[in-house]
PDB file of C-alpha atoms and ligand atoms in Angstrom:
ATOM      1  CA  UNK A   1       0.000   0.000   0.000  1.00  0.00           C
ATOM      2  CA  UNK A   2       1.255   3.456  -0.829  1.00  0.00           C
ATOM      3  CA  UNK A   3       0.567   6.984   0.336  1.00  0.00           C
ATOM      4  CA  UNK A   4      -0.850   9.898  -1.597  1.00  0.00           C
ATOM      5  CA  UNK A   5      -0.504  13.633  -1.098  1.00  0.00           C
ATOM      6  CA  UNK A   6      -3.862  13.641   0.714  1.00  0.00           C
ATOM      7  CA  UNK A   7      -3.174  10.587   2.848  1.00  0.00           C
ATOM      8  CA  UNK A   8       0.174  12.042   3.897  1.00  0.00           C
ATOM      9  CA  UNK A   9      -1.579  15.215   5.039  1.00  0.00           C
ATOM     10  CA  UNK A  10      -4.176  13.111   6.882  1.00  0.00           C
ATOM     11  CA  UNK A  11      -1.389  11.142   8.555  1.00  0.00           C
ATOM     12  CA  UNK A  12       0.219  14.399   9.719  1.00  0.00           C
ATOM     13  CA  UNK A  13      -3.130  15.644  11.010  1.00  0.00           C
ATOM     14  CA  UNK A  14      -3.685  12.403  12.931  1.00  0.00           C
ATOM     15  CA  UNK A  15      -0.174  12.602  14.336  1.00  0.00           C
ATOM     16  CA  UNK A  16      -0.847  16.135  15.602  1.00  0.00           C
ATOM     17  CA  UNK A  17      -3.704  14.756  17.687  1.00  0.00           C
ATOM     18  CA  UNK A  18      -1.101  12.831  19.679  1.00  0.00           C
ATOM     19  CA  UNK A  19       1.090  15.864  20.401  1.00  0.00           C
ATOM     20  CA  UNK A  20       2.322  16.316  23.942  1.00  0.00           C
ATOM     21  CA  UNK A  21       2.298  20.102  24.115  1.00  0.00           C
ATOM     22  CA  UNK A  22       0.878  21.203  27.474  1.00  0.00           C
ATOM     23  CA  UNK A  23       3.057  24.338  27.584  1.00  0.00           C
ATOM     24  CA  UNK A  24       2.532  25.966  24.179  1.00  0.00           C
ATOM     25  CA  UNK A  25      -0.782  24.238  23.471  1.00  0.00           C
ATOM     26  CA  UNK A  26       0.418  24.297  19.839  1.00  0.00           C
ATOM     27  CA  UNK A  27       0.026  20.846  18.327  1.00  0.00           C
ATOM     28  CA  UNK A  28       2.121  19.846  15.327  1.00  0.00           C
ATOM     29  CA  UNK A  29       2.118  16.671  13.277  1.00  0.00           C
ATOM     30  CA  UNK A  30       4.546  15.553  10.604  1.00  0.00           C
ATOM     31  CA  UNK A  31       4.428  12.667   8.154  1.00  0.00           C
ATOM     32  CA  UNK A  32       7.382  11.445   6.106  1.00  0.00           C
ATOM     33  CA  UNK A  33       6.509   9.649   2.882  1.00  0.00           C
ATOM     34  CA  UNK A  34       9.079   7.232   1.477  1.00  0.00           C
ATOM     35  CA  UNK A  35       9.438   5.827  -2.031  1.00  0.00           C
ATOM     36  CA  UNK A  36       8.771   2.304  -0.749  1.00  0.00           C
ATOM     37  CA  UNK A  37       5.282   3.417   0.296  1.00  0.00           C
ATOM     38  CA  UNK A  38       5.974   3.682   3.990  1.00  0.00           C
ATOM     39  CA  UNK A  39       4.910   6.617   6.128  1.00  0.00           C
ATOM     40  CA  UNK A  40       6.551   7.594   9.417  1.00  0.00           C
ATOM     41  CA  UNK A  41       4.826  10.181  11.597  1.00  0.00           C
ATOM     42  CA  UNK A  42       5.737  12.312  14.571  1.00  0.00           C
ATOM     43  CA  UNK A  43       4.194  14.857  16.913  1.00  0.00           C
ATOM     44  CA  UNK A  44       5.834  17.517  19.038  1.00  0.00           C
ATOM     45  CA  UNK A  45       6.909  16.471  22.510  1.00  0.00           C
ATOM     46  CA  UNK A  46       7.391  19.255  25.036  1.00  0.00           C
ATOM     47  CA  UNK A  47       9.104  19.181  28.394  1.00  0.00           C
ATOM     48  CA  UNK A  48       8.814  21.033  31.682  1.00  0.00           C
ATOM     49  CA  UNK A  49      12.318  22.212  30.852  1.00  0.00           C
ATOM     50  CA  UNK A  50      10.942  24.158  27.874  1.00  0.00           C
ATOM     51  CA  UNK A  51      14.096  24.262  25.774  1.00  0.00           C
ATOM     52  CA  UNK A  52      14.197  20.472  25.518  1.00  0.00           C
ATOM     53  CA  UNK A  53      11.110  20.415  23.320  1.00  0.00           C
ATOM     54  CA  UNK A  54      11.220  18.104  20.336  1.00  0.00           C
ATOM     55  CA  UNK A  55       9.418  19.266  17.201  1.00  0.00           C
ATOM     56  CA  UNK A  56       7.113  16.936  15.291  1.00  0.00           C
ATOM     57  CA  UNK A  57       9.463  16.692  12.300  1.00  0.00           C
ATOM     58  CA  UNK A  58      12.415  15.870  14.532  1.00  0.00           C
ATOM     59  CA  UNK A  59      10.435  13.139  16.293  1.00  0.00           C
ATOM     60  CA  UNK A  60       9.451  11.699  12.908  1.00  0.00           C
ATOM     61  CA  UNK A  61      13.059  11.747  11.699  1.00  0.00           C
ATOM     62  CA  UNK A  62      14.223  10.084  14.923  1.00  0.00           C
ATOM     63  CA  UNK A  63      11.593   7.391  14.559  1.00  0.00           C
ATOM     64  CA  UNK A  64      12.412   6.834  10.893  1.00  0.00           C
ATOM     65  CA  UNK A  65      16.163   6.552  11.270  1.00  0.00           C
ATOM     66  CA  UNK A  66      15.949   4.407  14.389  1.00  0.00           C
ATOM     67  CA  UNK A  67      13.475   2.113  12.647  1.00  0.00           C
ATOM     68  CA  UNK A  68      15.797   1.834   9.645  1.00  0.00           C
ATOM     69  CA  UNK A  69      13.746   3.846   7.106  1.00  0.00           C
ATOM     70  CA  UNK A  70      16.755   5.118   5.193  1.00  0.00           C
ATOM     71  CA  UNK A  71      15.438   4.873   1.665  1.00  0.00           C
ATOM     72  CA  UNK A  72      14.327   7.675  -0.575  1.00  0.00           C
ATOM     73  CA  UNK A  73      12.074  10.215   1.124  1.00  0.00           C
ATOM     74  CA  UNK A  74       9.735  11.829  -1.399  1.00  0.00           C
ATOM     75  CA  UNK A  75       7.512  14.152   0.624  1.00  0.00           C
ATOM     76  CA  UNK A  76       6.900  15.537   4.081  1.00  0.00           C
ATOM     77  CA  UNK A  77       3.596  16.919   5.355  1.00  0.00           C
ATOM     78  CA  UNK A  78       3.522  19.334   8.291  1.00  0.00           C
ATOM     79  CA  UNK A  79       0.420  20.655   9.995  1.00  0.00           C
ATOM     80  CA  UNK A  80      -0.116  22.538  13.221  1.00  0.00           C
ATOM     81  CA  UNK A  81      -2.148  24.932  15.277  1.00  0.00           C
ATOM     82  CA  UNK A  82      -3.561  25.544  18.699  1.00  0.00           C
ATOM     83  CA  UNK A  83      -5.279  22.492  20.164  1.00  0.00           C
ATOM     84  CA  UNK A  84      -8.678  22.232  18.533  1.00  0.00           C
ATOM     85  CA  UNK A  85      -7.630  24.404  15.579  1.00  0.00           C
ATOM     86  CA  UNK A  86      -4.936  22.299  13.952  1.00  0.00           C
ATOM     87  CA  UNK A  87      -4.650  23.146  10.262  1.00  0.00           C
ATOM     88  CA  UNK A  88      -6.948  26.137  10.543  1.00  0.00           C
ATOM     89  CA  UNK A  89      -4.372  28.909  10.351  1.00  0.00           C
ATOM     90  CA  UNK A  90      -1.509  29.837   8.068  1.00  0.00           C
ATOM     91  CA  UNK A  91       0.647  27.029   6.705  1.00  0.00           C
ATOM     92  CA  UNK A  92       3.182  25.762   9.242  1.00  0.00           C
ATOM     93  CA  UNK A  93       6.701  25.559   7.867  1.00  0.00           C
ATOM     94  CA  UNK A  94       9.386  23.460   9.573  1.00  0.00           C
ATOM     95  CA  UNK A  95      11.651  25.338  11.963  1.00  0.00           C
ATOM     96  CA  UNK A  96      15.327  25.693  11.131  1.00  0.00           C
ATOM     97  CA  UNK A  97      16.480  22.736  13.204  1.00  0.00           C
ATOM     98  CA  UNK A  98      13.851  20.502  11.636  1.00  0.00           C
ATOM     99  CA  UNK A  99      14.944  21.511   8.139  1.00  0.00           C
ATOM    100  CA  UNK A 100      18.401  20.299   9.048  1.00  0.00           C
ATOM    101  CA  UNK A 101      17.036  17.059  10.517  1.00  0.00           C
ATOM    102  CA  UNK A 102      14.993  16.427   7.368  1.00  0.00           C
ATOM    103  CA  UNK A 103      18.059  17.141   5.247  1.00  0.00           C
ATOM    104  CA  UNK A 104      19.851  14.189   6.822  1.00  0.00           C
ATOM    105  CA  UNK A 105      17.115  11.748   5.750  1.00  0.00           C
ATOM    106  CA  UNK A 106      16.949  13.321   2.307  1.00  0.00           C
ATOM    107  CA  UNK A 107      20.713  13.042   1.857  1.00  0.00           C
ATOM    108  CA  UNK A 108      20.731   9.377   2.893  1.00  0.00           C
ATOM    109  CA  UNK A 109      18.198   8.518   0.195  1.00  0.00           C
ATOM    110  CA  UNK A 110      19.521  11.003  -2.362  1.00  0.00           C
ATOM    111  CA  UNK A 111      16.324  13.004  -2.792  1.00  0.00           C
ATOM    112  CA  UNK A 112      15.004  16.530  -2.483  1.00  0.00           C
ATOM    113  CA  UNK A 113      11.581  15.948  -0.887  1.00  0.00           C
ATOM    114  CA  UNK A 114       8.555  18.130  -1.385  1.00  0.00           C
ATOM    115  CA  UNK A 115       7.497  19.716   1.890  1.00  0.00           C
ATOM    116  CA  UNK A 116       3.735  20.192   2.172  1.00  0.00           C
ATOM    117  CA  UNK A 117       3.059  22.987   4.647  1.00  0.00           C
ATOM    118  CA  UNK A 118      -0.634  22.742   5.432  1.00  0.00           C
ATOM    119  CA  UNK A 119      -2.838  25.761   6.136  1.00  0.00           C
ATOM    120  CA  UNK A 120      -6.561  26.330   6.051  1.00  0.00           C
ATOM    121  CA  UNK A 121      -6.662  28.154   2.711  1.00  0.00           C
ATOM    122  CA  UNK A 122      -3.771  26.492   0.971  1.00  0.00           C
ATOM    123  CA  UNK A 123      -0.943  24.022   1.119  1.00  0.00           C
ATOM    124  CA  UNK A 124       2.406  25.666   0.511  1.00  0.00           C
ATOM    125  CA  UNK A 125       4.599  23.252  -1.436  1.00  0.00           C
ATOM    126  CA  UNK A 126       8.320  23.825  -1.268  1.00  0.00           C
ATOM    127  CA  UNK A 127      11.289  21.625  -1.987  1.00  0.00           C
ATOM    128  CA  UNK A 128      13.482  21.012   1.033  1.00  0.00           C
ATOM    129  CA  UNK A 129      16.321  22.632  -0.931  1.00  0.00           C
ATOM    130  CA  UNK A 130      14.237  25.807  -1.123  1.00  0.00           C
ATOM    131  CA  UNK A 131      13.668  25.764   2.634  1.00  0.00           C
ATOM    132  CA  UNK A 132      17.312  24.929   3.342  1.00  0.00           C
ATOM    133  CA  UNK A 133      19.588  26.114   0.529  1.00  0.00           C
ATOM    134  CA  UNK A 134      23.322  25.393   0.675  1.00  0.00           C
ATOM    135  CA  UNK A 135      22.696  22.744   3.308  1.00  0.00           C
ATOM    136  CA  UNK A 136      25.366  21.165   5.457  1.00  0.00           C
ATOM    137  CA  UNK A 137      24.956  17.410   5.235  1.00  0.00           C
ATOM    138  CA  UNK A 138      26.705  14.045   5.372  1.00  0.00           C
ATOM    139  CA  UNK A 139      28.749  14.833   2.236  1.00  0.00           C
ATOM    140  CA  UNK A 140      30.094  17.972   3.881  1.00  0.00           C
ATOM    141  CA  UNK A 141      32.157  15.736   6.151  1.00  0.00           C
ATOM    142  CA  UNK A 142      33.913  13.900   3.303  1.00  0.00           C
TER     143      UNK A 142
HETATM  144  N1  LIG B   1       7.017  22.967  16.553  1.00  0.00           N
HETATM  145  C1  LIG B   1       7.101  21.827  15.790  1.00  0.00           C
HETATM  146  O1  LIG B   1       6.724  20.738  16.248  1.00  0.00           O
HETATM  147  N2  LIG B   1       7.619  21.924  14.545  1.00  0.00           N
HETATM  148  C2  LIG B   1       8.054  23.080  13.980  1.00  0.00           C
HETATM  149  O2  LIG B   1       8.601  23.047  12.882  1.00  0.00           O
HETATM  150  C3  LIG B   1       7.827  24.358  14.656  1.00  0.00           C
HETATM  151  C4  LIG B   1       7.440  24.268  16.093  1.00  0.00           C
HETATM  152  C5  LIG B   1       6.484  22.866  17.913  1.00  0.00           C
HETATM  153  C6  LIG B   1       7.489  23.087  18.991  1.00  0.00           C
HETATM  154  C7  LIG B   1       6.622  23.530  20.155  1.00  0.00           C
HETATM  155  O3  LIG B   1       6.176  22.369  20.851  1.00  0.00           O
HETATM  156  C8  LIG B   1       5.430  24.192  19.496  1.00  0.00           C
HETATM  157  O4  LIG B   1       5.476  23.838  18.132  1.00  0.00           O
HETATM  158  C9  LIG B   1       5.452  25.715  19.611  1.00  0.00           C
HETATM  159  O5  LIG B   1       6.641  26.230  19.149  1.00  0.00           O
END
């Protein structure tokens, strides 16, 4: 079974419902879509020590790499919003750290994934290379 643009967005929305975000009350979900048809999701995980917060995309990347999903990543869907209003505001774009985390997965599989930033009126579609130009990645260490 494979994912579609819409199912990836739905997977991100479902992931956001499992966010642990009692401090910001801002729930984010991310879904990584791989060429082999697999989808790995993540939600943000906050901490009483605020700065330790893990973003949804970072959780998804951690799950993917630790579960051995190192093939070609084709797309990423990100959605967020205040609890009860997820996906109802402007498109949510990945934070800087998450762009870097996503770049690692993309580099491993040799792709430039489409990032679907979901809002209420529109889905902003950007390549990861547009969000993170001139990226530092695994090849930078060669
Ligand atoms: N957050 C994400 O999960 N992903 C992003 O790309 C931006 C921000 C989370 C972190 C924090 O739990 C909440 O959104 C508010 O910043």
